[in-house]
Amino acid sequence: MKEIEIIKPDDWHVHFRDNEILKAVVPETTRHFVRSIVMPNLIPPILNARQAIEYKKRIKKAIPAKDSFEPLMTIYLTEKTNKNELKDAYNSGAVFAVKLYPAGATTNSESGVKDIKKVMPVLEAMAKIGMPILIHGEVTDKEIDIFDREKVFIDQKLDFICKELPELKVTLEHITTKEATEYVKEGNKNLVASITPHHLALNRNAIFVGGIRPHNYCLPILKRETHRQALIKVAMSSNPKFFLGSDTAPHLKKYKESDCGCAGVFNTTYCMQILAQIFENHNCLSNLENFTSINGANHYKVNINKQKIKIIRKNKPIKFEDKLKINDEEILIFTPDFPVYWEVIT
Ligand code: DOR
Ligand code: ZN
């Protein structure tokens, strides 16, 4: 039996939702992670410090007593966001970062940004105080092929932001393409990227295995195998610009399996086990800790966690529970199509 001990990880991109779903999903994250950046795309969205503080209280109530966990709160950027309020929210410690959704790009993004130029004064103010911007990097033009939307965003929007504001701390969230890996690698030191376990585990064929697979539908959409390979390469490389942001995104099963199914993969439950398996499959287990527990903390200038976790390799593949019950409803838990031998001991 093989075992590794690593610094207890952080997840730099989660969706906790609210109410009954929040209560059910928060413990799934707090079991293995010390901190998470919590996304603000609720209905209505989290637009200011007061709402972030209230939301944080609701999250804290759902954390099991045995877990010590810190939710790091975000504000949803709109074309009306007030830069002075944002500065106060950041300086008071109530808010950790700002999320930029291009309007219409994904779940609950309707109030997002239509014209990047309109938010440049806010981004400039953020650059001055060191407040991070977290970007969903896809254009929303319907005529742009869905598989090209990340690349076009980089060319048309991200490059503009990074050139105008090289001091701005930018996370290009949940990257999915070779072009994104290259742009981030070559970009200035303040530009980093998060990567999800499902984009490391699956390519776009997974959406169409023997029929349509709504539970593998997420945004940005899964890409070709060559892109997955590029993500694997940077995630395994220990390059400090790349780190885990699971984008765990719970939706009730009935809303995934519908004639207009929601985008999102609920992956937090087995996230660390799946990552351990992928890193082992590429002979890179020794780099797992950098990806899950060090690179993100260094970018966000927060301390590295003191706690440790053990990940143990079993002799047989793990039998996963694939549903999380929520009253009479359920959410499907992401399990990959390859065997996973690793188990987490906290
Ligand atoms: O697949 C996704 N689901 N991508 C996102 O960007 C948002 C998320 C959600 O909130 O459901
Ligand atoms: Zn997300």
mmCIF file of C-alpha atoms and ligand atoms in Angstrom:
data_model
loop_
_atom_site.group_PDB
_atom_site.id
_atom_site.type_symbol
_atom_site.label_atom_id
_atom_site.label_comp_id
_atom_site.label_asym_id
_atom_site.label_seq_id
_atom_site.Cartn_x
_atom_site.Cartn_y
_atom_site.Cartn_z
ATOM 1 C CA MET A 1 0.000 0.000 0.000
ATOM 2 C CA LYS A 2 1.294 3.398 -0.964
ATOM 3 C CA GLU A 3 0.485 6.577 0.897
ATOM 4 C CA ILE A 4 1.339 10.237 0.519
ATOM 5 C CA GLU A 5 0.960 13.127 2.911
ATOM 6 C CA ILE A 6 0.361 16.593 1.543
ATOM 7 C CA ILE A 7 -0.564 20.017 2.860
ATOM 8 C CA LYS A 8 -4.353 20.142 3.187
ATOM 9 C CA PRO A 9 -5.603 21.710 -0.049
ATOM 10 C CA ASP A 10 -7.644 24.781 -0.957
ATOM 11 C CA ASP A 11 -10.234 24.924 -3.716
ATOM 12 C CA TRP A 12 -9.986 28.287 -5.443
ATOM 13 C CA HIS A 13 -13.351 28.087 -7.262
ATOM 14 C CA VAL A 14 -16.595 26.680 -5.809
ATOM 15 C CA HIS A 15 -20.340 27.180 -6.177
ATOM 16 C CA PHE A 16 -22.235 26.605 -2.936
ATOM 17 C CA ARG A 17 -25.632 27.983 -4.062
ATOM 18 C CA ASP A 18 -28.034 28.682 -1.168
ATOM 19 C CA ASN A 19 -30.685 27.171 1.146
ATOM 20 C CA GLU A 20 -31.110 23.365 0.994
ATOM 21 C CA ILE A 21 -28.444 22.816 -1.663
ATOM 22 C CA LEU A 22 -25.947 24.901 0.295
ATOM 23 C CA LYS A 23 -26.549 22.832 3.431
ATOM 24 C CA ALA A 24 -25.954 19.607 1.529
ATOM 25 C CA VAL A 25 -22.898 20.596 -0.511
ATOM 26 C CA VAL A 26 -20.820 22.661 1.949
ATOM 27 C CA PRO A 27 -19.746 19.619 4.046
ATOM 28 C CA GLU A 28 -18.640 17.852 0.855
ATOM 29 C CA THR A 29 -16.081 20.613 0.327
ATOM 30 C CA THR A 30 -15.091 21.307 3.943
ATOM 31 C CA ARG A 31 -14.113 17.656 4.500
ATOM 32 C CA HIS A 32 -11.009 17.977 2.304
ATOM 33 C CA PHE A 33 -10.375 21.680 1.803
ATOM 34 C CA VAL A 34 -9.276 24.451 4.182
ATOM 35 C CA ARG A 35 -10.389 27.454 2.115
ATOM 36 C CA SER A 36 -12.464 28.085 -0.976
ATOM 37 C CA ILE A 37 -13.214 31.069 -3.098
ATOM 38 C CA VAL A 38 -17.016 31.123 -3.244
ATOM 39 C CA MET A 39 -18.622 32.280 -6.475
ATOM 40 C CA PRO A 40 -21.334 34.974 -6.306
ATOM 41 C CA ASN A 41 -23.684 33.808 -9.100
ATOM 42 C CA LEU A 42 -26.760 33.358 -6.948
ATOM 43 C CA ILE A 43 -30.209 34.617 -7.892
ATOM 44 C CA PRO A 44 -30.049 37.499 -7.139
ATOM 45 C CA PRO A 45 -26.248 37.787 -7.338
ATOM 46 C CA ILE A 46 -23.950 38.901 -4.496
ATOM 47 C CA LEU A 47 -23.331 42.520 -5.447
ATOM 48 C CA ASN A 48 -21.893 44.166 -2.339
ATOM 49 C CA ALA A 49 -20.106 43.600 0.968
ATOM 50 C CA ARG A 50 -23.314 43.433 2.990
ATOM 51 C CA GLN A 51 -24.678 40.618 0.842
ATOM 52 C CA ALA A 52 -21.314 38.815 0.913
ATOM 53 C CA ILE A 53 -21.216 38.983 4.720
ATOM 54 C CA GLU A 54 -24.771 37.606 4.976
ATOM 55 C CA TYR A 55 -23.982 34.837 2.507
ATOM 56 C CA LYS A 56 -20.803 33.950 4.412
ATOM 57 C CA LYS A 57 -22.878 33.550 7.605
ATOM 58 C CA ARG A 58 -25.202 31.109 5.837
ATOM 59 C CA ILE A 59 -22.205 29.130 4.571
ATOM 60 C CA LYS A 60 -20.597 29.052 8.021
ATOM 61 C CA LYS A 61 -23.775 27.621 9.540
ATOM 62 C CA ALA A 62 -23.494 24.666 7.153
ATOM 63 C CA ILE A 63 -19.880 23.787 8.086
ATOM 64 C CA PRO A 64 -19.729 20.648 10.255
ATOM 65 C CA ALA A 65 -18.211 21.289 13.715
ATOM 66 C CA LYS A 66 -15.296 18.914 13.013
ATOM 67 C CA ASP A 67 -14.091 20.928 9.997
ATOM 68 C CA SER A 68 -12.174 24.160 10.109
ATOM 69 C CA PHE A 69 -12.938 25.994 6.885
ATOM 70 C CA GLU A 70 -12.761 29.557 5.629
ATOM 71 C CA PRO A 71 -15.050 30.699 2.807
ATOM 72 C CA LEU A 72 -13.450 33.533 0.836
ATOM 73 C CA MET A 73 -16.169 35.747 -0.528
ATOM 74 C CA THR A 74 -16.541 37.384 -3.934
ATOM 75 C CA ILE A 75 -18.605 40.131 -5.481
ATOM 76 C CA TYR A 76 -20.282 39.809 -8.878
ATOM 77 C CA LEU A 77 -19.034 42.536 -11.202
ATOM 78 C CA THR A 78 -21.641 44.525 -13.128
ATOM 79 C CA GLU A 79 -21.348 47.652 -15.222
ATOM 80 C CA LYS A 80 -22.768 49.506 -12.204
ATOM 81 C CA THR A 81 -20.287 48.260 -9.584
ATOM 82 C CA ASN A 82 -19.016 51.188 -7.532
ATOM 83 C CA LYS A 83 -15.219 51.226 -7.240
ATOM 84 C CA ASN A 84 -15.170 53.007 -3.881
ATOM 85 C CA GLU A 85 -17.559 50.494 -2.349
ATOM 86 C CA LEU A 86 -15.417 47.718 -3.775
ATOM 87 C CA LYS A 87 -12.258 49.181 -2.228
ATOM 88 C CA ASP A 88 -13.957 49.413 1.177
ATOM 89 C CA ALA A 89 -15.241 45.844 0.855
ATOM 90 C CA TYR A 90 -11.722 44.613 0.108
ATOM 91 C CA ASN A 91 -9.923 46.703 2.701
ATOM 92 C CA SER A 92 -12.365 45.627 5.432
ATOM 93 C CA GLY A 93 -11.586 41.968 4.673
ATOM 94 C CA ALA A 94 -15.244 41.160 3.927
ATOM 95 C CA VAL A 95 -14.552 40.408 0.285
ATOM 96 C CA PHE A 96 -11.572 38.572 -1.189
ATOM 97 C CA ALA A 97 -12.024 39.023 -4.940
ATOM 98 C CA VAL A 98 -14.369 40.045 -7.748
ATOM 99 C CA LYS A 99 -15.876 37.718 -10.372
ATOM 100 C CA LEU A 100 -16.287 38.856 -13.948
ATOM 101 C CA TYR A 101 -18.928 37.014 -15.949
ATOM 102 C CA PRO A 102 -19.434 38.131 -19.533
ATOM 103 C CA ALA A 103 -23.232 38.632 -19.625
ATOM 104 C CA GLY A 104 -24.901 35.417 -20.765
ATOM 105 C CA ALA A 105 -21.747 33.265 -20.653
ATOM 106 C CA THR A 106 -22.994 30.738 -18.088
ATOM 107 C CA THR A 107 -25.332 29.944 -15.158
ATOM 108 C CA ASN A 108 -26.869 33.128 -13.681
ATOM 109 C CA SER A 109 -24.587 35.462 -15.590
ATOM 110 C CA GLU A 110 -27.311 37.684 -17.068
ATOM 111 C CA SER A 111 -26.324 40.664 -14.898
ATOM 112 C CA GLY A 112 -22.674 40.335 -15.922
ATOM 113 C CA VAL A 113 -20.519 42.572 -18.094
ATOM 114 C CA LYS A 114 -21.537 43.351 -21.689
ATOM 115 C CA ASP A 115 -18.773 45.833 -22.470
ATOM 116 C CA ILE A 116 -15.380 45.342 -20.805
ATOM 117 C CA LYS A 117 -14.470 48.992 -21.458
ATOM 118 C CA LYS A 118 -17.242 50.051 -19.052
ATOM 119 C CA VAL A 119 -15.584 48.232 -16.136
ATOM 120 C CA MET A 120 -12.002 49.318 -16.844
ATOM 121 C CA PRO A 121 -12.081 52.090 -14.181
ATOM 122 C CA VAL A 122 -13.145 49.490 -11.589
ATOM 123 C CA LEU A 123 -10.426 47.082 -12.734
ATOM 124 C CA GLU A 124 -7.891 49.901 -12.555
ATOM 125 C CA ALA A 125 -8.909 50.636 -8.958
ATOM 126 C CA MET A 126 -8.587 46.923 -8.155
ATOM 127 C CA ALA A 127 -5.109 46.798 -9.672
ATOM 128 C CA LYS A 128 -4.015 49.625 -7.386
ATOM 129 C CA ILE A 129 -5.116 47.860 -4.189
ATOM 130 C CA GLY A 130 -4.111 44.326 -5.255
ATOM 131 C CA MET A 131 -7.690 42.990 -5.355
ATOM 132 C CA PRO A 132 -7.922 39.912 -7.639
ATOM 133 C CA ILE A 133 -10.307 39.636 -10.585
ATOM 134 C CA LEU A 134 -11.541 36.138 -11.416
ATOM 135 C CA ILE A 135 -12.612 35.828 -15.025
ATOM 136 C CA HIS A 136 -14.979 33.463 -16.799
ATOM 137 C CA GLY A 137 -13.084 33.631 -20.080
ATOM 138 C CA GLU A 138 -15.588 33.057 -22.855
ATOM 139 C CA VAL A 139 -17.140 35.402 -25.383
ATOM 140 C CA THR A 140 -20.898 35.173 -25.696
ATOM 141 C CA ASP A 141 -21.467 36.007 -29.386
ATOM 142 C CA LYS A 142 -23.812 33.353 -30.705
ATOM 143 C CA GLU A 143 -22.024 33.281 -34.054
ATOM 144 C CA ILE A 144 -18.746 32.196 -32.437
ATOM 145 C CA ASP A 145 -18.491 28.415 -32.272
ATOM 146 C CA ILE A 146 -18.941 27.234 -28.685
ATOM 147 C CA PHE A 147 -15.607 25.371 -28.818
ATOM 148 C CA ASP A 148 -13.770 28.582 -29.821
ATOM 149 C CA ARG A 149 -15.263 30.948 -27.257
ATOM 150 C CA GLU A 150 -12.376 30.728 -24.781
ATOM 151 C CA LYS A 151 -9.702 31.332 -27.406
ATOM 152 C CA VAL A 152 -11.617 34.283 -28.862
ATOM 153 C CA PHE A 153 -12.074 35.758 -25.370
ATOM 154 C CA ILE A 154 -8.326 35.583 -24.804
ATOM 155 C CA ASP A 155 -7.588 37.277 -28.141
ATOM 156 C CA GLN A 156 -10.295 39.930 -27.960
ATOM 157 C CA LYS A 157 -10.784 40.698 -24.250
ATOM 158 C CA LEU A 158 -8.207 39.192 -21.908
ATOM 159 C CA ASP A 159 -5.227 40.404 -23.903
ATOM 160 C CA PHE A 160 -6.659 43.932 -23.802
ATOM 161 C CA ILE A 161 -7.153 43.779 -19.998
ATOM 162 C CA CYS A 162 -3.676 42.353 -19.350
ATOM 163 C CA LYS A 163 -1.961 44.919 -21.602
ATOM 164 C CA GLU A 164 -3.890 47.870 -20.128
ATOM 165 C CA LEU A 165 -3.457 46.731 -16.529
ATOM 166 C CA PRO A 166 -0.358 44.539 -16.124
ATOM 167 C CA GLU A 167 -0.469 45.033 -12.346
ATOM 168 C CA LEU A 168 -3.992 43.586 -12.047
ATOM 169 C CA LYS A 169 -4.099 40.147 -10.402
ATOM 170 C CA VAL A 170 -6.066 38.060 -12.907
ATOM 171 C CA THR A 171 -7.209 34.455 -12.630
ATOM 172 C CA LEU A 172 -8.434 32.994 -15.883
ATOM 173 C CA GLU A 173 -10.853 30.477 -14.400
ATOM 174 C CA HIS A 174 -11.368 26.865 -15.433
ATOM 175 C CA ILE A 175 -9.162 26.957 -18.516
ATOM 176 C CA THR A 176 -9.898 24.376 -21.194
ATOM 177 C CA THR A 177 -7.610 24.996 -24.166
ATOM 178 C CA LYS A 178 -3.992 24.703 -25.216
ATOM 179 C CA GLU A 179 -4.166 28.368 -26.214
ATOM 180 C CA ALA A 180 -5.124 29.314 -22.651
ATOM 181 C CA THR A 181 -2.229 27.322 -21.177
ATOM 182 C CA GLU A 182 0.171 29.077 -23.535
ATOM 183 C CA TYR A 183 -1.258 32.549 -23.020
ATOM 184 C CA VAL A 184 -1.044 32.196 -19.230
ATOM 185 C CA LYS A 185 2.454 30.678 -19.281
ATOM 186 C CA GLU A 186 3.757 33.500 -21.429
ATOM 187 C CA GLY A 187 1.722 36.243 -19.750
ATOM 188 C CA ASN A 188 2.857 38.624 -17.039
ATOM 189 C CA LYS A 189 3.430 37.395 -13.502
ATOM 190 C CA ASN A 190 0.023 38.557 -12.256
ATOM 191 C CA LEU A 191 -1.853 36.345 -14.704
ATOM 192 C CA VAL A 192 -2.645 32.804 -13.462
ATOM 193 C CA ALA A 193 -5.216 30.097 -14.218
ATOM 194 C CA SER A 194 -7.362 27.601 -12.375
ATOM 195 C CA ILE A 195 -8.040 24.110 -13.716
ATOM 196 C CA THR A 196 -10.922 21.755 -12.844
ATOM 197 C CA PRO A 197 -10.704 17.990 -12.243
ATOM 198 C CA HIS A 198 -13.320 17.313 -14.931
ATOM 199 C CA HIS A 199 -11.372 19.171 -17.610
ATOM 200 C CA LEU A 200 -8.324 17.083 -16.629
ATOM 201 C CA ALA A 201 -10.333 13.839 -16.694
ATOM 202 C CA LEU A 202 -12.541 14.192 -19.772
ATOM 203 C CA ASN A 203 -12.456 15.354 -23.353
ATOM 204 C CA ARG A 204 -15.480 16.373 -25.412
ATOM 205 C CA ASN A 205 -16.304 12.807 -26.464
ATOM 206 C CA ALA A 206 -17.570 12.334 -22.892
ATOM 207 C CA ILE A 207 -20.602 14.487 -23.725
ATOM 208 C CA PHE A 208 -21.714 11.974 -26.363
ATOM 209 C CA VAL A 209 -20.908 8.426 -25.167
ATOM 210 C CA GLY A 210 -23.635 6.252 -26.695
ATOM 211 C CA GLY A 211 -26.094 9.138 -26.364
ATOM 212 C CA ILE A 212 -26.144 12.600 -24.830
ATOM 213 C CA ARG A 213 -24.583 12.866 -21.366
ATOM 214 C CA PRO A 214 -25.965 15.969 -19.682
ATOM 215 C CA HIS A 215 -23.906 15.432 -16.529
ATOM 216 C CA ASN A 216 -20.730 16.045 -18.524
ATOM 217 C CA TYR A 217 -22.053 19.344 -19.852
ATOM 218 C CA CYS A 218 -20.267 22.293 -18.294
ATOM 219 C CA LEU A 219 -18.980 25.694 -19.338
ATOM 220 C CA PRO A 220 -16.497 26.254 -20.772
ATOM 221 C CA ILE A 221 -17.496 23.102 -22.619
ATOM 222 C CA LEU A 222 -15.122 20.100 -22.680
ATOM 223 C CA LYS A 223 -12.653 20.311 -25.555
ATOM 224 C CA ARG A 224 -10.686 17.923 -27.808
ATOM 225 C CA GLU A 225 -8.132 15.486 -26.413
ATOM 226 C CA THR A 226 -5.198 17.667 -27.553
ATOM 227 C CA HIS A 227 -6.469 20.428 -25.270
ATOM 228 C CA ARG A 228 -6.933 18.042 -22.337
ATOM 229 C CA GLN A 229 -3.350 16.908 -22.836
ATOM 230 C CA ALA A 230 -2.168 20.519 -22.683
ATOM 231 C CA LEU A 231 -4.047 21.020 -19.400
ATOM 232 C CA ILE A 232 -2.543 17.830 -17.971
ATOM 233 C CA LYS A 233 0.911 19.034 -18.935
ATOM 234 C CA VAL A 234 0.684 22.371 -17.120
ATOM 235 C CA ALA A 235 -1.178 20.979 -14.095
ATOM 236 C CA MET A 236 1.509 18.315 -13.611
ATOM 237 C CA SER A 237 4.384 20.706 -14.262
ATOM 238 C CA SER A 238 4.442 22.491 -10.877
ATOM 239 C CA ASN A 239 4.383 25.788 -12.768
ATOM 240 C CA PRO A 240 3.193 28.183 -10.008
ATOM 241 C CA LYS A 241 0.726 29.880 -12.396
ATOM 242 C CA PHE A 242 -1.641 26.876 -12.442
ATOM 243 C CA PHE A 243 -3.709 25.567 -9.534
ATOM 244 C CA LEU A 244 -6.905 23.786 -8.578
ATOM 245 C CA GLY A 245 -10.254 25.541 -8.905
ATOM 246 C CA SER A 246 -12.744 22.681 -9.031
ATOM 247 C CA ASP A 247 -15.691 24.757 -10.310
ATOM 248 C CA THR A 248 -17.852 22.276 -8.409
ATOM 249 C CA ALA A 249 -21.289 23.360 -9.603
ATOM 250 C CA PRO A 250 -24.273 21.513 -8.124
ATOM 251 C CA HIS A 251 -27.547 21.381 -10.033
ATOM 252 C CA LEU A 252 -30.452 19.094 -9.166
ATOM 253 C CA LYS A 253 -30.510 16.002 -11.391
ATOM 254 C CA LYS A 254 -33.875 17.029 -12.858
ATOM 255 C CA TYR A 255 -32.420 20.341 -14.056
ATOM 256 C CA LYS A 256 -29.396 18.640 -15.645
ATOM 257 C CA GLU A 257 -31.583 16.035 -17.367
ATOM 258 C CA SER A 258 -33.931 18.463 -19.051
ATOM 259 C CA ASP A 259 -34.614 19.761 -22.571
ATOM 260 C CA CYS A 260 -32.400 22.731 -21.671
ATOM 261 C CA GLY A 261 -30.048 21.213 -19.110
ATOM 262 C CA CYS A 262 -27.900 23.349 -16.790
ATOM 263 C CA ALA A 263 -24.119 23.595 -17.181
ATOM 264 C CA GLY A 264 -22.044 22.332 -14.296
ATOM 265 C CA VAL A 265 -20.313 19.319 -12.777
ATOM 266 C CA PHE A 266 -20.635 18.601 -9.066
ATOM 267 C CA ASN A 267 -17.189 17.195 -8.379
ATOM 268 C CA THR A 268 -16.066 18.211 -4.909
ATOM 269 C CA THR A 269 -16.779 14.901 -3.129
ATOM 270 C CA TYR A 270 -14.038 12.861 -4.832
ATOM 271 C CA CYS A 271 -12.011 15.722 -6.218
ATOM 272 C CA MET A 272 -8.789 14.952 -4.332
ATOM 273 C CA GLN A 273 -9.037 11.206 -4.988
ATOM 274 C CA ILE A 274 -9.543 11.757 -8.705
ATOM 275 C CA LEU A 275 -6.663 14.230 -8.873
ATOM 276 C CA ALA A 276 -4.359 11.820 -7.035
ATOM 277 C CA GLN A 277 -5.239 9.173 -9.621
ATOM 278 C CA ILE A 278 -4.626 11.468 -12.592
ATOM 279 C CA PHE A 279 -1.301 12.653 -11.159
ATOM 280 C CA GLU A 280 -0.281 9.037 -10.472
ATOM 281 C CA ASN A 281 -1.293 7.976 -13.986
ATOM 282 C CA HIS A 282 1.171 10.579 -15.285
ATOM 283 C CA ASN A 283 3.916 9.681 -12.800
ATOM 284 C CA CYS A 284 3.613 13.108 -11.214
ATOM 285 C CA LEU A 285 2.203 12.404 -7.735
ATOM 286 C CA SER A 286 5.020 14.407 -6.191
ATOM 287 C CA ASN A 287 3.633 17.529 -7.914
ATOM 288 C CA LEU A 288 0.057 17.145 -6.641
ATOM 289 C CA GLU A 289 0.712 19.266 -3.548
ATOM 290 C CA ASN A 290 1.924 22.230 -5.597
ATOM 291 C CA PHE A 291 -1.250 22.152 -7.671
ATOM 292 C CA THR A 292 -3.736 21.729 -4.808
ATOM 293 C CA SER A 293 -2.084 23.299 -1.781
ATOM 294 C CA ILE A 294 0.682 25.777 -2.659
ATOM 295 C CA ASN A 295 0.427 27.591 -5.994
ATOM 296 C CA GLY A 296 -2.954 29.214 -5.358
ATOM 297 C CA ALA A 297 -2.056 30.361 -1.847
ATOM 298 C CA ASN A 298 1.124 31.952 -3.155
ATOM 299 C CA HIS A 299 -0.718 33.774 -5.933
ATOM 300 C CA TYR A 300 -3.385 35.108 -3.562
ATOM 301 C CA LYS A 301 -0.719 35.955 -0.956
ATOM 302 C CA VAL A 302 -2.303 33.988 1.867
ATOM 303 C CA ASN A 303 -0.457 31.619 4.192
ATOM 304 C CA ILE A 304 0.113 28.003 3.210
ATOM 305 C CA ASN A 305 -2.137 25.737 5.300
ATOM 306 C CA LYS A 306 -0.595 24.076 8.362
ATOM 307 C CA GLN A 307 -2.851 20.997 8.343
ATOM 308 C CA LYS A 308 -1.972 17.879 6.362
ATOM 309 C CA ILE A 309 -3.990 15.115 4.734
ATOM 310 C CA LYS A 310 -3.012 11.568 3.898
ATOM 311 C CA ILE A 311 -3.970 10.025 0.591
ATOM 312 C CA ILE A 312 -3.759 6.244 0.576
ATOM 313 C CA ARG A 313 -3.638 3.891 -2.394
ATOM 314 C CA LYS A 314 -5.901 0.884 -2.020
ATOM 315 C CA ASN A 315 -5.415 -2.427 -3.777
ATOM 316 C CA LYS A 316 -8.840 -2.282 -5.400
ATOM 317 C CA PRO A 317 -10.653 0.560 -7.164
ATOM 318 C CA ILE A 318 -12.840 2.659 -4.869
ATOM 319 C CA LYS A 319 -16.586 2.095 -5.134
ATOM 320 C CA PHE A 320 -18.049 5.564 -5.303
ATOM 321 C CA GLU A 321 -21.424 6.739 -4.055
ATOM 322 C CA ASP A 322 -22.703 8.653 -7.055
ATOM 323 C CA LYS A 323 -25.618 10.637 -5.592
ATOM 324 C CA LEU A 324 -26.038 13.291 -2.958
ATOM 325 C CA LYS A 325 -29.586 13.301 -1.530
ATOM 326 C CA ILE A 326 -31.343 16.594 -0.948
ATOM 327 C CA ASN A 327 -34.750 15.912 0.597
ATOM 328 C CA ASP A 328 -36.630 14.160 -2.234
ATOM 329 C CA GLU A 329 -34.202 15.359 -4.874
ATOM 330 C CA GLU A 330 -30.652 14.381 -5.777
ATOM 331 C CA ILE A 331 -27.465 15.734 -7.289
ATOM 332 C CA LEU A 332 -25.175 13.441 -9.257
ATOM 333 C CA ILE A 333 -21.607 13.327 -7.975
ATOM 334 C CA PHE A 334 -18.878 13.329 -10.614
ATOM 335 C CA THR A 335 -17.046 10.012 -10.881
ATOM 336 C CA PRO A 336 -14.615 9.426 -13.732
ATOM 337 C CA ASP A 337 -14.689 6.630 -16.302
ATOM 338 C CA PHE A 338 -11.299 5.257 -15.152
ATOM 339 C CA PRO A 339 -10.552 3.354 -11.920
ATOM 340 C CA VAL A 340 -9.520 5.392 -8.877
ATOM 341 C CA TYR A 341 -7.510 3.670 -6.158
ATOM 342 C CA TRP A 342 -6.926 6.612 -3.839
ATOM 343 C CA GLU A 343 -8.706 7.464 -0.610
ATOM 344 C CA VAL A 344 -8.308 10.563 1.562
ATOM 345 C CA ILE A 345 -7.702 10.311 5.312
ATOM 346 C CA THR A 346 -8.019 13.626 7.150
HETATM 347 O O1 DOR B 1 -20.388 24.659 -15.845
HETATM 348 C C1 DOR B 1 -20.466 25.677 -15.194
HETATM 349 N N1 DOR B 1 -21.326 25.811 -14.156
HETATM 350 N N2 DOR B 1 -19.693 26.707 -15.523
HETATM 351 C C2 DOR B 1 -19.812 27.903 -14.942
HETATM 352 O O2 DOR B 1 -19.114 28.791 -15.324
HETATM 353 C C3 DOR B 1 -20.846 28.142 -13.906
HETATM 354 C C4 DOR B 1 -21.263 26.913 -13.259
HETATM 355 C C5 DOR B 1 -22.555 27.077 -12.474
HETATM 356 O O3 DOR B 1 -22.664 28.036 -11.705
HETATM 357 O O4 DOR B 1 -23.421 26.225 -12.605
HETATM 358 ZN ZN ZN B 2 -17.724 28.473 -11.749
#
